[in-house]
PDB file of C-alpha atoms in Angstrom:
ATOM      1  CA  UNK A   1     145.719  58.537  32.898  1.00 54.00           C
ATOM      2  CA  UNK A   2     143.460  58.910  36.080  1.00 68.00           C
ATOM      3  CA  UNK A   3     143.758  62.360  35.555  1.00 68.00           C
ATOM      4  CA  UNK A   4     142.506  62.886  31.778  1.00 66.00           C
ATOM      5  CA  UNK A   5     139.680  60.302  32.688  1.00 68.00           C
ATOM      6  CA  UNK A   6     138.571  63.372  36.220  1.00 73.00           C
ATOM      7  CA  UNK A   7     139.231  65.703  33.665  1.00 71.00           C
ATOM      8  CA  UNK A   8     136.553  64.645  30.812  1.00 71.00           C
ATOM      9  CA  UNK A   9     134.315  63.877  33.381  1.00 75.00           C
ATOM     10  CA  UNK A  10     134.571  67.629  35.231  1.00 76.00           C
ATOM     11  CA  UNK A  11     131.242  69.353  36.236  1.00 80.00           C
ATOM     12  CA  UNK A  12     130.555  72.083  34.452  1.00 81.00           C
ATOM     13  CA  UNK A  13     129.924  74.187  36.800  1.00 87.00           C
ATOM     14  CA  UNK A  14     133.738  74.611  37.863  1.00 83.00           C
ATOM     15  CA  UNK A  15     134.284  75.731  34.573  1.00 84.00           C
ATOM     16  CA  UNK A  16     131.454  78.555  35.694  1.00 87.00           C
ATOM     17  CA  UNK A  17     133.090  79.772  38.751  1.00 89.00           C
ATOM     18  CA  UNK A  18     136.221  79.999  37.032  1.00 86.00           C
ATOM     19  CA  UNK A  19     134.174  82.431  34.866  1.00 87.00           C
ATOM     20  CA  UNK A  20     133.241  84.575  37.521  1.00 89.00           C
ATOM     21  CA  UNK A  21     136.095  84.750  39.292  1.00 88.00           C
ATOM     22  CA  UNK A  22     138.130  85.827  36.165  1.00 84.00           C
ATOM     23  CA  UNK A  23     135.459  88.553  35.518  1.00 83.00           C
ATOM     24  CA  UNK A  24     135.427  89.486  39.390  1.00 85.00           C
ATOM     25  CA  UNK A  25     138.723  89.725  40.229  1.00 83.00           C
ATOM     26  CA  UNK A  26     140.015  92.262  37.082  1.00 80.00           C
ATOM     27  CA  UNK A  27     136.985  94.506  38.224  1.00 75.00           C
ATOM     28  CA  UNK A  28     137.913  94.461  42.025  1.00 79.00           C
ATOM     29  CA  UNK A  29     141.650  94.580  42.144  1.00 79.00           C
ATOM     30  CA  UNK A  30     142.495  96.184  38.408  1.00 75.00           C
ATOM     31  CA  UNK A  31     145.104  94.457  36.574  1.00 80.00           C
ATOM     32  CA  UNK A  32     146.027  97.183  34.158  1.00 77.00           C
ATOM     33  CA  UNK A  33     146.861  95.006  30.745  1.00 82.00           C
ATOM     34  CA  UNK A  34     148.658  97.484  28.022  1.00 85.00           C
ATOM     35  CA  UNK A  35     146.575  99.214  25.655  1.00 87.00           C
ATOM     36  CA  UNK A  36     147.015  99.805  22.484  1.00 90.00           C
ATOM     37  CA  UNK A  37     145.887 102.799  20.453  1.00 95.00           C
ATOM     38  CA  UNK A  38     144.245 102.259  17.236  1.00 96.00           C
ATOM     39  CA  UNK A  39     144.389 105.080  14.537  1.00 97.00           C
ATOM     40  CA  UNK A  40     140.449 104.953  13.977  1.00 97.00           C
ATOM     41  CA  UNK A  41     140.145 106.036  18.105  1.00 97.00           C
ATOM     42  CA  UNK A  42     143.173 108.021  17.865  1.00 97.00           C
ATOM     43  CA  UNK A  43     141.741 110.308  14.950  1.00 97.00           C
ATOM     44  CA  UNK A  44     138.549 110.968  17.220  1.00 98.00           C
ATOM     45  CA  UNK A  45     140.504 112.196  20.056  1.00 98.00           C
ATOM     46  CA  UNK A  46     142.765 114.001  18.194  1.00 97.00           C
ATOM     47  CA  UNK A  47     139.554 115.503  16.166  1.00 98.00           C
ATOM     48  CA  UNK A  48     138.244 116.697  19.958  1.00 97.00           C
ATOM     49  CA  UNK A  49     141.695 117.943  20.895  1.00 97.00           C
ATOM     50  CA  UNK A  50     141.934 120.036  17.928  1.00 97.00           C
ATOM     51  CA  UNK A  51     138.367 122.401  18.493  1.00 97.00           C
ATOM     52  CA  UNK A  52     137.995 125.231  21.124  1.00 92.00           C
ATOM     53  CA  UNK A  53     135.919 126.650  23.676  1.00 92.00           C
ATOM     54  CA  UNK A  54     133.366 128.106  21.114  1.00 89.00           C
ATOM     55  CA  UNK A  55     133.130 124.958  18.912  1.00 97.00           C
ATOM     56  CA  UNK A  56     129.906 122.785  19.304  1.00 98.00           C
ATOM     57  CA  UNK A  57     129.811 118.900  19.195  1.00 98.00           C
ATOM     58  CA  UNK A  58     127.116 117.027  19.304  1.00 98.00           C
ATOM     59  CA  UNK A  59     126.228 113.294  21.194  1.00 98.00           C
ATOM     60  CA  UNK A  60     123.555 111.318  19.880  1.00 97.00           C
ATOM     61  CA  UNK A  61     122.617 108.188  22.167  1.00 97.00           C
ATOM     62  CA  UNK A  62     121.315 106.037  19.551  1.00 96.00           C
ATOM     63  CA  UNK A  63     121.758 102.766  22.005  1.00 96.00           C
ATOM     64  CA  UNK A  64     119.553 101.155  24.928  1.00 94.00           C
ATOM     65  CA  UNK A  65     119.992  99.425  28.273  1.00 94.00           C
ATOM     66  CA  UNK A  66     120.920  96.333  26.642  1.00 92.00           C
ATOM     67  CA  UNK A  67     124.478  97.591  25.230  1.00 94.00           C
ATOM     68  CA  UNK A  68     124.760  99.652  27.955  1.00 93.00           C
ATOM     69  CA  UNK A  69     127.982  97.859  29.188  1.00 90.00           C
ATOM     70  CA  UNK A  70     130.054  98.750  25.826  1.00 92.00           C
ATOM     71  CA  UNK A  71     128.368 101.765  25.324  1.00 95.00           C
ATOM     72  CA  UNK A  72     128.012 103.992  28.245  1.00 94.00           C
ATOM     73  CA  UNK A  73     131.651 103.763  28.447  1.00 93.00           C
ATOM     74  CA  UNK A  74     132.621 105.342  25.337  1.00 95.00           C
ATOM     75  CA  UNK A  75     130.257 108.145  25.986  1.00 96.00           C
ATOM     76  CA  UNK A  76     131.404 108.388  29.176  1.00 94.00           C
ATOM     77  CA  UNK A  77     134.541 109.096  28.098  1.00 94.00           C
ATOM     78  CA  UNK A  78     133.878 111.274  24.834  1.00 96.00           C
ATOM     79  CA  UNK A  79     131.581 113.172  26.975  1.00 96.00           C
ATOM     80  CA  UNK A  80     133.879 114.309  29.960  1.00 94.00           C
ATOM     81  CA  UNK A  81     136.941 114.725  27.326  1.00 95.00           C
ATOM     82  CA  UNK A  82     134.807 117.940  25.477  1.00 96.00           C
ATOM     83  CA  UNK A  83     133.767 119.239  28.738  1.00 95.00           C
ATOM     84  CA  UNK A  84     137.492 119.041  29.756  1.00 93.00           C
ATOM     85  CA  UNK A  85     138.356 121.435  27.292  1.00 94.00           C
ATOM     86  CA  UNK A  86     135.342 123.502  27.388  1.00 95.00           C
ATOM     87  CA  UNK A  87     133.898 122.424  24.047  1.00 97.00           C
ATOM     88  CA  UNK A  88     130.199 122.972  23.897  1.00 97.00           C
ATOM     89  CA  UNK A  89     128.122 119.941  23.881  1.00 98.00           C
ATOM     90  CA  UNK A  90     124.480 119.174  21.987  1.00 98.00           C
ATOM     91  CA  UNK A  91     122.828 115.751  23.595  1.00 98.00           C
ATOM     92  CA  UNK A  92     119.791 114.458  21.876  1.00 97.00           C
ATOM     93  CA  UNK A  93     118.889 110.619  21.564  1.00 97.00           C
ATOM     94  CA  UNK A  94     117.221 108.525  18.791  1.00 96.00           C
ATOM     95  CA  UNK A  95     117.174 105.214  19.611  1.00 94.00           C
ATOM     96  CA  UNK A  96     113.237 104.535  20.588  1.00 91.00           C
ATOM     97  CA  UNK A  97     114.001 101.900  23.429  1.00 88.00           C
ATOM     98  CA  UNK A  98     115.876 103.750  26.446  1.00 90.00           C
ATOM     99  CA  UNK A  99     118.361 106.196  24.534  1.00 94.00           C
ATOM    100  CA  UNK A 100     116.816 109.281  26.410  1.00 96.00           C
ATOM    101  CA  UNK A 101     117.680 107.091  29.534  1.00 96.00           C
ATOM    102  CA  UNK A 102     121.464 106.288  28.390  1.00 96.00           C
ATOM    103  CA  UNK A 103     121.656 110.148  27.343  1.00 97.00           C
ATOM    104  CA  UNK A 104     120.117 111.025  30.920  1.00 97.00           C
ATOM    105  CA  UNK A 105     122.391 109.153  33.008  1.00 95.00           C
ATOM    106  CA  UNK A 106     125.616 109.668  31.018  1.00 95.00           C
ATOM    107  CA  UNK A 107     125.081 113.407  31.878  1.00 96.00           C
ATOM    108  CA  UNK A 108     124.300 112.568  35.410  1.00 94.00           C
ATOM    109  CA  UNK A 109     127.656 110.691  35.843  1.00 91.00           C
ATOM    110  CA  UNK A 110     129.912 113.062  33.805  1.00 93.00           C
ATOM    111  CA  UNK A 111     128.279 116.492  35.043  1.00 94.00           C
ATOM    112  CA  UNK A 112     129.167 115.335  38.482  1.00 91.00           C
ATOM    113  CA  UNK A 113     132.679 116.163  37.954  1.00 89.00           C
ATOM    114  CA  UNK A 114     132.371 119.393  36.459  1.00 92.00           C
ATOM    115  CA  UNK A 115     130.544 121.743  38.669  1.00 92.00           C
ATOM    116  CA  UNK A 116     131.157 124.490  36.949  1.00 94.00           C
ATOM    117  CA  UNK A 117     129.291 123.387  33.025  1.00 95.00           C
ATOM    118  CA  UNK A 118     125.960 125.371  32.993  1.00 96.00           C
ATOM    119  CA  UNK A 119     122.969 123.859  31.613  1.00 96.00           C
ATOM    120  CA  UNK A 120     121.824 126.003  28.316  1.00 96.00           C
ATOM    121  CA  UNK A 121     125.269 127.314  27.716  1.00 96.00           C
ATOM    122  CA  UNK A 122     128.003 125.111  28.243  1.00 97.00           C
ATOM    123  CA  UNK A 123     125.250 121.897  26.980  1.00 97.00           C
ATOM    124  CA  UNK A 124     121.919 121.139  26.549  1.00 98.00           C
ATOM    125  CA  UNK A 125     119.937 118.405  26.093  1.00 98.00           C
ATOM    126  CA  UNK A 126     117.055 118.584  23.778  1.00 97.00           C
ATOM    127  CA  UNK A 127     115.754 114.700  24.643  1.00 96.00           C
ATOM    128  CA  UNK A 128     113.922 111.759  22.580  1.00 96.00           C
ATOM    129  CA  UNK A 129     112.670 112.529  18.988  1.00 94.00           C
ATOM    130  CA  UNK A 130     111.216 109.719  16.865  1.00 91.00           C
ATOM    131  CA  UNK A 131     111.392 109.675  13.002  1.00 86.00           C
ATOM    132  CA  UNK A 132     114.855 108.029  12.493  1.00 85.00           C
ATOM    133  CA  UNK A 133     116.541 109.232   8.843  1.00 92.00           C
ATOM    134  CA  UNK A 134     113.761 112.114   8.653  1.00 94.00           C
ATOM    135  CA  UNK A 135     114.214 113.757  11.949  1.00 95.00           C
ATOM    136  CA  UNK A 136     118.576 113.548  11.110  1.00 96.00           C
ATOM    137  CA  UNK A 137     118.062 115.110   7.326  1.00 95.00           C
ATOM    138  CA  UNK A 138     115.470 117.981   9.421  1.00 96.00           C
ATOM    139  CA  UNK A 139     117.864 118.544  11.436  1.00 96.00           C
ATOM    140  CA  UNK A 140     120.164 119.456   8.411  1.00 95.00           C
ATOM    141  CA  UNK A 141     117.821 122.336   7.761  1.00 94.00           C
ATOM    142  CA  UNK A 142     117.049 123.450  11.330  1.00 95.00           C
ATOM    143  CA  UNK A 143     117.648 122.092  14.937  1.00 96.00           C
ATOM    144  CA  UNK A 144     114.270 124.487  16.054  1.00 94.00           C
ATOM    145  CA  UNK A 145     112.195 122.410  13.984  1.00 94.00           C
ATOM    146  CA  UNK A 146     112.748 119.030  15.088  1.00 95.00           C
ATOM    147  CA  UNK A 147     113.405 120.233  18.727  1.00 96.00           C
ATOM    148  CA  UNK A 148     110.872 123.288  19.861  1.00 96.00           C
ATOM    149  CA  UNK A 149     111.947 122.391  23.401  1.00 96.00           C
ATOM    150  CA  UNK A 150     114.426 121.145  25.129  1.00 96.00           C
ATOM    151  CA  UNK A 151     114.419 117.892  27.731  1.00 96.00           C
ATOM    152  CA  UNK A 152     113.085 120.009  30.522  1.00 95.00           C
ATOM    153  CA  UNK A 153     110.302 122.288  28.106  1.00 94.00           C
ATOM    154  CA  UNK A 154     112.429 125.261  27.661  1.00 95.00           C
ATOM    155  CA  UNK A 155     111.265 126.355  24.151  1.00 96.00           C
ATOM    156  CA  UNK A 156     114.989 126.536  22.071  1.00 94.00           C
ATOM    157  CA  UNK A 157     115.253 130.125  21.750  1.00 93.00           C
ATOM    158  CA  UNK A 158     115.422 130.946  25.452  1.00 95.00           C
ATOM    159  CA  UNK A 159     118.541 128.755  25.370  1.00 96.00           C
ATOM    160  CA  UNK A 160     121.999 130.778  24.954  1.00 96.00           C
ATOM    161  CA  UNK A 161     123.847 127.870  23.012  1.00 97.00           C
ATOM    162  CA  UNK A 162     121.020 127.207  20.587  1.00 96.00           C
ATOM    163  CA  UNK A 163     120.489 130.640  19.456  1.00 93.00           C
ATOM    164  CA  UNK A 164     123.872 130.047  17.164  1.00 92.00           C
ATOM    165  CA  UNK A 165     123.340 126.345  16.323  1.00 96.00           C
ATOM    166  CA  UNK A 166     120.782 126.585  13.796  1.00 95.00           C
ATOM    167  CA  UNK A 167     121.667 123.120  11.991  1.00 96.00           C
ATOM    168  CA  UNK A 168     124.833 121.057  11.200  1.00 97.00           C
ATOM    169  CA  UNK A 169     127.213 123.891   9.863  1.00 96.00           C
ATOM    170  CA  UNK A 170     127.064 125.615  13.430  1.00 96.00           C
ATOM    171  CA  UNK A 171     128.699 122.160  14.401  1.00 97.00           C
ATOM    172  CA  UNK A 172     132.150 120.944  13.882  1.00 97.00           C
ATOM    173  CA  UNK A 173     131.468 116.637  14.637  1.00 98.00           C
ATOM    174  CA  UNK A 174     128.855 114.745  15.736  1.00 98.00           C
ATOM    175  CA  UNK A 175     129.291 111.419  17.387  1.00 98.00           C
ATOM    176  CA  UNK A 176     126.596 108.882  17.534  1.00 97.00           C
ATOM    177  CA  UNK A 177     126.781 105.818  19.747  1.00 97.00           C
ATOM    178  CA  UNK A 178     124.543 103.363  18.255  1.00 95.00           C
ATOM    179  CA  UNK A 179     123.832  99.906  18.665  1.00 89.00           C
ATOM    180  CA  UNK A 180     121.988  99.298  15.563  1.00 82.00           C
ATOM    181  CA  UNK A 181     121.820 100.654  12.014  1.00 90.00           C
ATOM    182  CA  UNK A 182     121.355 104.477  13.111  1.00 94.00           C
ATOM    183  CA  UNK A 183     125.000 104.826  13.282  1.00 94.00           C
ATOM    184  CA  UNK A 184     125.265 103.813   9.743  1.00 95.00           C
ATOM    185  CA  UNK A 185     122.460 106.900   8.867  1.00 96.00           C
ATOM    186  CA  UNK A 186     124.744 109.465  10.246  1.00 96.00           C
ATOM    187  CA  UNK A 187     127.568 108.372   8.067  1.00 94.00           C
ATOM    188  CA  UNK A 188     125.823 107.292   4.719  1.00 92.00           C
ATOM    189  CA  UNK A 189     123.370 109.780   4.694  1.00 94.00           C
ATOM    190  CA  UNK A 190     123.979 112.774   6.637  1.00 96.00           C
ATOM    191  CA  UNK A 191     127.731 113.139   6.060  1.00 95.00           C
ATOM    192  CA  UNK A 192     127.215 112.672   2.272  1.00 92.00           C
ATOM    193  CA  UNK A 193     124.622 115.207   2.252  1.00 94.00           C
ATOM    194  CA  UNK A 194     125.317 117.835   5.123  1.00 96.00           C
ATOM    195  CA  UNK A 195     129.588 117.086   5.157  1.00 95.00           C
ATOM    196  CA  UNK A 196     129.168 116.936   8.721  1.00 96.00           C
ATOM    197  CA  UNK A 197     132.254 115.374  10.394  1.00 97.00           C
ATOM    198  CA  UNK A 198     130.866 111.715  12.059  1.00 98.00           C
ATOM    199  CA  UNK A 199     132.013 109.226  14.668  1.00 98.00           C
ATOM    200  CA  UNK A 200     129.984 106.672  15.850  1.00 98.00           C
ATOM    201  CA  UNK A 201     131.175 104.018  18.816  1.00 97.00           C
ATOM    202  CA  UNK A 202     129.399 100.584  18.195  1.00 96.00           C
ATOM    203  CA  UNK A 203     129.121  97.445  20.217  1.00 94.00           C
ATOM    204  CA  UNK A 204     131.811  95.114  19.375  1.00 93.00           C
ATOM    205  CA  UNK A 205     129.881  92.920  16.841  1.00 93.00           C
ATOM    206  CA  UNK A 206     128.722  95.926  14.508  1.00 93.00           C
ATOM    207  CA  UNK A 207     132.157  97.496  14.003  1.00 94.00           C
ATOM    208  CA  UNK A 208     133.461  95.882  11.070  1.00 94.00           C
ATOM    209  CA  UNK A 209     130.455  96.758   9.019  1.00 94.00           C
ATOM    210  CA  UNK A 210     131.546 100.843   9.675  1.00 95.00           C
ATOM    211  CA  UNK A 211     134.921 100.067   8.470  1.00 94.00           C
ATOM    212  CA  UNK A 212     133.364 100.732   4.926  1.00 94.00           C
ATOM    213  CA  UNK A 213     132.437 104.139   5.932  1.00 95.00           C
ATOM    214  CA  UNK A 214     135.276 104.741   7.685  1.00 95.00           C
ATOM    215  CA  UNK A 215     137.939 104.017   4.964  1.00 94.00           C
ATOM    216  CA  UNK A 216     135.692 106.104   2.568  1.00 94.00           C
ATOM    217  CA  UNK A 217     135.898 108.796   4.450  1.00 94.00           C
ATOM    218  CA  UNK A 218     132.248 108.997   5.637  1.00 96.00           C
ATOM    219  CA  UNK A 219     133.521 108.969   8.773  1.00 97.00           C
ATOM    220  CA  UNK A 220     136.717 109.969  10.898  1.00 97.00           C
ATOM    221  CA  UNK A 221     136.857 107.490  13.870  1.00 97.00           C
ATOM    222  CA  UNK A 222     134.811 104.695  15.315  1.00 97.00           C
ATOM    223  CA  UNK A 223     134.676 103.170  18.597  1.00 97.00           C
ATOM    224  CA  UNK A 224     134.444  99.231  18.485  1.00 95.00           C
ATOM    225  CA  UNK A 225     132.999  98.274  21.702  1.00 92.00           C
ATOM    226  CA  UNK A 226     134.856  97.817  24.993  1.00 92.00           C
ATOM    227  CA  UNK A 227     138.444  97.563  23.175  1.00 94.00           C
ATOM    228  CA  UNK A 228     137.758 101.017  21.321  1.00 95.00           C
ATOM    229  CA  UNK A 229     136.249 102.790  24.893  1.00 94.00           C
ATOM    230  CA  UNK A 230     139.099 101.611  26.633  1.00 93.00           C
ATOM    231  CA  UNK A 231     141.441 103.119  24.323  1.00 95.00           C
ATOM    232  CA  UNK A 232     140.148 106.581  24.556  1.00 95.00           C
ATOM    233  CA  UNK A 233     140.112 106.136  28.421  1.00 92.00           C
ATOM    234  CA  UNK A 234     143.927 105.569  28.158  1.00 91.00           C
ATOM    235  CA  UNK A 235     144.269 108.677  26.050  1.00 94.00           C
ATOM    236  CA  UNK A 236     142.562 110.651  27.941  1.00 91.00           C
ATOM    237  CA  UNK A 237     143.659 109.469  31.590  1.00 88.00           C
ATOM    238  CA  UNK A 238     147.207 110.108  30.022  1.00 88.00           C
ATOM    239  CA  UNK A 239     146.860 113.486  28.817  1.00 87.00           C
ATOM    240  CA  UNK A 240     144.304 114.753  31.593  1.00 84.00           C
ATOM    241  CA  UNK A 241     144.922 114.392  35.087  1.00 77.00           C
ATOM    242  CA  UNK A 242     141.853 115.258  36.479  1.00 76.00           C
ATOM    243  CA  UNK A 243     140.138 112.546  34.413  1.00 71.00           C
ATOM    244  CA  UNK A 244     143.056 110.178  35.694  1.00 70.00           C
ATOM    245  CA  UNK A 245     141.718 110.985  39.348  1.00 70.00           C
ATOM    246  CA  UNK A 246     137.985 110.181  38.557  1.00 71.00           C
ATOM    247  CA  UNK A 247     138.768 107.129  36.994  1.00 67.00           C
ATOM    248  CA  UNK A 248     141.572 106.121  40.029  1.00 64.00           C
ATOM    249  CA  UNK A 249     138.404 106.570  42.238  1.00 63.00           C
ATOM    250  CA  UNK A 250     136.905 103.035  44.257  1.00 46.00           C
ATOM    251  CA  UNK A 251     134.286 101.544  42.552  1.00 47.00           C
ATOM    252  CA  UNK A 252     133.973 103.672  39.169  1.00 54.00           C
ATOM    253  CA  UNK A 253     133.313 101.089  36.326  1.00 57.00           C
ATOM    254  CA  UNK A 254     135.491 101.634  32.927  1.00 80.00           C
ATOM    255  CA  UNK A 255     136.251 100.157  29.826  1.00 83.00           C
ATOM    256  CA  UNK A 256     139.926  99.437  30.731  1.00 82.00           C
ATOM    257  CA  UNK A 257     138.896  97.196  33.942  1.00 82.00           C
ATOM    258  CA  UNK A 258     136.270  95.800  31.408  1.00 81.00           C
ATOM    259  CA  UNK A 259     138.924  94.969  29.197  1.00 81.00           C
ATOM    260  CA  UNK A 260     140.899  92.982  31.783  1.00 81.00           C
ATOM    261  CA  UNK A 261     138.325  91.091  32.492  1.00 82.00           C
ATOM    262  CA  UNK A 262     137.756  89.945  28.990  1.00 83.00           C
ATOM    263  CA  UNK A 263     141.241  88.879  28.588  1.00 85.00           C
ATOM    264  CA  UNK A 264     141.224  86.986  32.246  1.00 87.00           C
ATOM    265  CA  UNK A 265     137.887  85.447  30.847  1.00 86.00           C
ATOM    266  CA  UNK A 266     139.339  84.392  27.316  1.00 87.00           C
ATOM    267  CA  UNK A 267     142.361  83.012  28.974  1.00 90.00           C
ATOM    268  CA  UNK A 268     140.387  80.909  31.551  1.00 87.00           C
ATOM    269  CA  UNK A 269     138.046  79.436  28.262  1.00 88.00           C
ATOM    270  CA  UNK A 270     141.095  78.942  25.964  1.00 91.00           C
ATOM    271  CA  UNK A 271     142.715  77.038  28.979  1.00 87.00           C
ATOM    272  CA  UNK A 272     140.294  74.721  29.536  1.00 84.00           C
ATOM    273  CA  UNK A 273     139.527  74.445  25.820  1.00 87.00           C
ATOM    274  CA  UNK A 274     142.917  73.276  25.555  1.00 87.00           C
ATOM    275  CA  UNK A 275     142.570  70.700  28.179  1.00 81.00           C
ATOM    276  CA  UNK A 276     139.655  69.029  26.849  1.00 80.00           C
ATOM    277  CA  UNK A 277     141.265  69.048  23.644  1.00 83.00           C
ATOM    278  CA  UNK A 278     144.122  67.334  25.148  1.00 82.00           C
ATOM    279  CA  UNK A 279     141.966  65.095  27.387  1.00 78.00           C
ATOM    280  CA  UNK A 280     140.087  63.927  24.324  1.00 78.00           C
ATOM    281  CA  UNK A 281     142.480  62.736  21.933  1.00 81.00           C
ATOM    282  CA  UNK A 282     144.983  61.215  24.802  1.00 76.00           C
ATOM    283  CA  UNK A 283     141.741  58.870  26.142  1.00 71.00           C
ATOM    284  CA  UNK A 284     141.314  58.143  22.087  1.00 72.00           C
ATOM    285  CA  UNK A 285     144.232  56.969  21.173  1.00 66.00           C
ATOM    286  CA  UNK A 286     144.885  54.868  24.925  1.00 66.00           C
ATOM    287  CA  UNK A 287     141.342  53.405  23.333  1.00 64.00           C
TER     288      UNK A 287
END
């Protein structure tokens, strides 16, 4: 019983550099772990595969730095899926702390790949605008209003795209990737009153709150966290070859190497929560 006696007694901080070497290793040397499609990801991708060149979608980064992890992926991936099939693309941001810097560099990493996408009429980005539920029922009425200029101060109706997107009806979905309660706006307020098609992809802890909205029919998909980004990843990397090549490239952070990390990781605690278990109640009953 030497053993059980080394094993109760076992610094924590092993138990810590199993930690990072489960999350290390996944991200280094990608395991590749099956993933399963759920219906509520599968019915936004399908949503996207359905529209056309001249159809308009709009992102709205309603998330900061500190979800970044979950959420940049799913945006990411949303993001480089329209511009795949030429769909044209409205980016504006709402969330007060750091969602015009998510919007920025989400743009910045996806435009990369797609040389060709021309600022003002493939996408624009129209920036930061405070006002929460007020500035998303304004925009019901007219995009102009709430946004005079664009990001970079070109007043709206220089802009090719934005002469024929006057409000929501000139848009067939809008996806908002929130991290707090302004994802539940776009579905409980602006779907019921504008019948504007919504996804939102949450952090992990928020989704089962939208699963309300989502089985009313308030909304048409949801992304929950990492598990939900790395699902679209897979659909897309298997449909789209190009986007299989960026994501095969050295170094490139996703949601499906995130998600083999997370199972490595939960693995490692379960383990070891199962030896102390075991540990425990053999040195009880010896006592």
């Amino acid at each position: 019983m030497d053993w059980l006696t080394k094993l109760m007694s076992l610094d924590r901080r092993y138990i810590f550099l199993f930690v990072a070497i489960g999350t290390a290793l996944p991200i280094l040397f990608p395991i590749g772990f099956k993933v399963s499609i759920t219906p509520p990801v599968r019915n936004i991708y399908d949503k996207v595969e359905s529209l056309g060149p001249e159809d308009v979608v709009m992102f709205s980064f309603d998330y900061g730095p500190s979800t970044s992890p979950e959420n940049d992926p799913m945006a990411d991936a949303t993001l480089r899926h329209c511009l795949s099939r030429g769909i044209k693309v409205i980016v504006i941001a709402l969330y007060p702390v750091g969602g015009v810097t998510m919007a920025d560099q989400s743009l910045s990493r996806v435009l990369a790949d797609f040389p060709q996408v021309r600022r003002g009429i493939d996408y624009v980005h129209l920036g930061y605008k405070s006002g929460s539920q007020a500035t998303m029922k304004q925009m019901g009425e007219s995009m102009a209003a709430v946004f005079p200029t664009d990001r970079y101060g070109t007043p709206l109706e220089e802009i090719p795209l934005m002469k024929r997107v006057r409000n929501y009806d000139d848009m067939r979905l809008v996806v908002s990737f929130a991290t707090g309660i302004i994802g539940e706006w776009w579905a409980n307020l602006i779907n019921a009153q504008f019948h504007v098609p919504i996804a939102v992809g949450c952090t992990a802890v928020s989704a089962p709150k939208y699963y309300a909205y989502l089985n009313s029919g308030q909304m048409i998909g949801l992304l929950g966290g990492l598990k939900g980004a790395s699902e679209y990843e897979k659909l897309l990397i298997d449909h789209y070859p190009d986007a299989r090549a960026t994501y095969d490239r050295a170094g490139l952070y996703t949601a499906i190497k995130g998600m083999d990390a997370q199972t490595v990781i939960h693995t490692v605690i379960l383990v070891f929560i199962i030896l102390g278990n075991v540990a425990f109640l053999a040195g009880r009953g010896k006592r």
